[in-house]
Tab-separated table of N, CA and C in Angstrom:
chain	number	residue	atom	x	y	z
V	1	MET	N	23.640	-35.182	13.238
V	1	MET	CA	22.287	-35.213	13.500
V	1	MET	C	21.677	-36.201	12.483
V	2	GLU	N	20.813	-36.938	12.800
V	2	GLU	CA	20.072	-37.882	12.072
V	2	GLU	C	18.835	-37.234	11.437
V	3	TRP	N	18.483	-37.434	10.276
V	3	TRP	CA	17.328	-36.828	9.581
V	3	TRP	C	16.072	-37.782	9.698
V	4	THR	N	15.308	-37.500	10.595
V	4	THR	CA	14.174	-38.386	10.747
V	4	THR	C	13.162	-37.641	10.097
V	5	PRO	N	11.999	-38.261	9.680
V	5	PRO	CA	10.882	-37.598	8.922
V	5	PRO	C	10.343	-36.184	9.648
V	6	GLU	N	10.490	-36.293	10.982
V	6	GLU	CA	9.927	-35.140	11.769
V	6	GLU	C	10.867	-33.909	11.550
V	7	ALA	N	12.121	-34.364	11.570
V	7	ALA	CA	13.257	-33.146	11.384
V	7	ALA	C	13.200	-32.633	10.007
V	8	ILE	N	12.945	-33.569	8.963
V	8	ILE	CA	12.913	-33.104	7.558
V	8	ILE	C	11.589	-32.207	7.512
V	9	LYS	N	10.469	-32.568	8.090
V	9	LYS	CA	9.409	-31.786	7.968
V	9	LYS	C	9.543	-30.337	8.744
V	10	ALA	N	10.266	-30.359	9.788
V	10	ALA	CA	10.413	-29.194	10.565
V	10	ALA	C	11.394	-28.264	9.742
V	11	GLU	N	12.401	-28.743	9.185
V	11	GLU	CA	13.371	-28.023	8.332
V	11	GLU	C	12.644	-27.403	7.187
V	12	MET	N	11.823	-28.097	6.513
V	12	MET	CA	11.013	-27.615	5.310
V	12	MET	C	10.174	-26.523	5.723
V	13	ASP	N	9.333	-26.631	6.817
V	13	ASP	CA	8.464	-25.757	7.388
V	13	ASP	C	9.160	-24.444	7.630
V	14	TYR	N	10.441	-24.607	8.209
V	14	TYR	CA	11.236	-23.350	8.564
V	14	TYR	C	11.602	-22.560	7.362
V	15	ARG	N	12.093	-23.384	6.401
V	15	ARG	CA	12.677	-22.701	5.159
V	15	ARG	C	11.528	-21.956	4.358
V	16	GLN	N	10.232	-22.835	4.409
V	16	GLN	CA	9.168	-22.220	3.661
V	16	GLN	C	8.704	-20.999	4.406
V	17	GLU	N	8.799	-20.906	5.693
V	17	GLU	CA	8.224	-19.653	6.437
V	17	GLU	C	9.289	-18.501	6.047
V	18	ALA	N	10.600	-18.707	6.039
V	18	ALA	CA	11.491	-17.824	5.631
V	18	ALA	C	11.375	-17.341	4.243
V	19	LEU	N	11.044	-17.999	3.443
V	19	LEU	CA	10.618	-17.685	1.997
V	19	LEU	C	9.405	-16.768	2.064
V	20	ARG	N	8.380	-17.167	2.779
V	20	ARG	CA	7.085	-16.378	2.734
V	20	ARG	C	7.521	-15.073	3.428
V	21	GLU	N	8.300	-15.003	4.388
V	21	GLU	CA	8.674	-13.648	4.942
V	21	GLU	C	9.391	-12.812	4.131
V	22	ASP	N	10.412	-13.371	3.171
V	22	ASP	CA	11.082	-12.748	2.371
V	22	ASP	C	10.069	-12.104	1.357
V	23	ALA	N	9.263	-12.852	0.839
V	23	ALA	CA	8.321	-12.355	-0.238
V	23	ALA	C	7.567	-11.339	0.255
V	24	ARG	N	6.961	-11.354	1.535
V	24	ARG	CA	6.272	-10.325	2.213
V	24	ARG	C	6.968	-9.105	2.234
V	25	ARG	N	8.222	-9.256	2.641
V	25	ARG	CA	9.011	-7.962	2.770
V	25	ARG	C	9.332	-7.307	1.517
V	26	ALA	N	9.489	-8.216	0.483
V	26	ALA	CA	9.729	-7.656	-0.935
V	26	ALA	C	8.450	-6.838	-1.450
V	27	ARG	N	7.379	-7.629	-1.234
V	27	ARG	CA	6.065	-6.873	-1.731
V	27	ARG	C	5.826	-5.507	-1.103
V	28	GLU	N	6.090	-5.528	0.105
V	28	GLU	CA	6.035	-4.334	1.012
V	28	GLU	C	6.834	-3.089	0.449
V	29	TYR	N	8.154	-3.704	0.209
V	29	TYR	CA	9.126	-2.656	-0.265
V	29	TYR	C	8.833	-2.086	-1.521
V	30	TYR	N	8.255	-2.947	-2.548
V	30	TYR	CA	7.982	-2.413	-3.854
V	30	TYR	C	6.698	-1.692	-3.883
V	31	ARG	N	5.753	-1.987	-2.938
V	31	ARG	CA	4.357	-1.403	-2.781
V	31	ARG	C	4.738	0.059	-2.283
V	32	ASN	N	5.752	0.285	-1.607
V	32	ASN	CA	6.078	1.621	-0.902
V	32	ASN	C	7.137	2.400	-1.795
V	33	GLY	N	7.247	1.947	-3.081
V	33	GLY	CA	8.060	2.774	-3.988
V	33	GLY	C	9.383	2.270	-4.035
V	34	GLY	N	9.864	1.357	-3.533
V	34	GLY	CA	11.225	0.794	-3.565
V	34	GLY	C	11.547	0.425	-5.099
V	35	LYS	N	12.783	0.552	-5.443
V	35	LYS	CA	13.256	0.368	-6.806
V	35	LYS	C	13.905	-1.020	-6.974
V	36	GLN	N	13.710	-1.678	-8.141
V	36	GLN	CA	14.304	-2.946	-8.447
V	36	GLN	C	15.766	-2.775	-8.350
V	37	ARG	N	16.436	-3.772	-7.649
V	37	ARG	CA	17.753	-3.929	-7.421
V	37	ARG	C	18.417	-5.070	-8.436
V	38	SER	N	19.630	-5.045	-8.756
V	38	SER	CA	20.207	-5.925	-9.553
V	38	SER	C	20.491	-7.226	-8.756
V	39	TRP	N	20.667	-8.358	-9.453
V	39	TRP	CA	20.946	-9.704	-8.677
V	39	TRP	C	22.008	-9.585	-7.770
V	40	TRP	N	23.081	-8.884	-8.304
V	40	TRP	CA	24.301	-8.718	-7.426
V	40	TRP	C	24.152	-8.022	-6.023
V	41	HIS	N	23.288	-6.834	-6.253
V	41	HIS	CA	23.080	-6.150	-5.026
V	41	HIS	C	22.223	-6.927	-3.997
V	42	ARG	N	21.235	-7.776	-4.647
V	42	ARG	CA	20.393	-8.662	-3.735
V	42	ARG	C	21.225	-9.790	-3.094
V	43	MET	N	22.203	-10.260	-3.837
V	43	MET	CA	23.134	-11.193	-3.146
V	43	MET	C	24.004	-10.751	-2.222
V	44	THR	N	24.588	-9.461	-2.237
V	44	THR	CA	25.473	-9.051	-1.477
V	44	THR	C	25.027	-8.072	-0.336
V	45	HIS	N	23.752	-7.963	-0.312
V	45	HIS	CA	23.083	-7.162	0.739
V	45	HIS	C	21.862	-7.908	1.425
V	46	ARG	N	22.218	-8.952	2.000
V	46	ARG	CA	21.182	-9.887	2.489
V	46	ARG	C	20.692	-9.294	3.791
V	47	HIS	N	19.553	-9.738	4.239
V	47	HIS	CA	19.102	-9.283	5.461
V	47	HIS	C	19.132	-10.278	6.648
V	48	GLU	N	19.513	-11.352	6.345
V	48	GLU	CA	19.776	-12.604	7.247
V	48	GLU	C	21.044	-12.113	8.277
V	49	PRO	N	20.887	-12.543	9.521
V	49	PRO	CA	21.948	-12.330	10.385
V	49	PRO	C	23.094	-13.322	10.107
V	50	GLU	N	24.319	-12.793	10.369
V	50	GLU	CA	25.305	-13.883	10.161
V	50	GLU	C	25.353	-14.840	11.131
V	51	VAL	N	25.376	-16.130	10.666
V	51	VAL	CA	25.430	-17.222	11.499
V	51	VAL	C	26.740	-18.042	11.619
V	52	PRO	N	27.301	-18.344	12.595
V	52	PRO	CA	28.586	-18.934	12.686
V	52	PRO	C	28.510	-20.425	12.015
V	53	ALA	N	29.571	-20.790	11.338
V	53	ALA	CA	29.626	-22.058	10.536
V	53	ALA	C	29.717	-23.391	11.470
V	54	GLY	N	28.907	-23.412	12.432
V	54	GLY	CA	28.862	-24.637	13.441
V	54	GLY	C	30.190	-24.949	14.001
V	55	PRO	N	30.470	-26.184	14.169
V	55	PRO	CA	31.793	-26.569	14.826
V	55	PRO	C	32.930	-25.912	14.269
V	56	GLN	N	33.069	-25.520	13.111
V	56	GLN	CA	34.288	-24.770	12.388
V	56	GLN	C	34.480	-23.417	13.136
V	57	ALA	N	33.316	-22.938	13.423
V	57	ALA	CA	33.472	-21.500	14.113
V	57	ALA	C	34.155	-21.665	15.464
V	58	ALA	N	34.185	-22.626	16.247
V	58	ALA	CA	34.744	-22.821	17.479
V	58	ALA	C	36.073	-22.700	17.705
């Protein structure tokens, strides 16, 4: 895939929207009485779906 300026902008927008959604989810969680988790728990209990590793997954 060639990285054109449009593709780079689309990728940045996608990632920024994902970060905003994650921040919104975290604010809602803590606002509703959720407790702070350790960094290890946050890294090993992610909410993203499992995505195959591209051509290597085939």
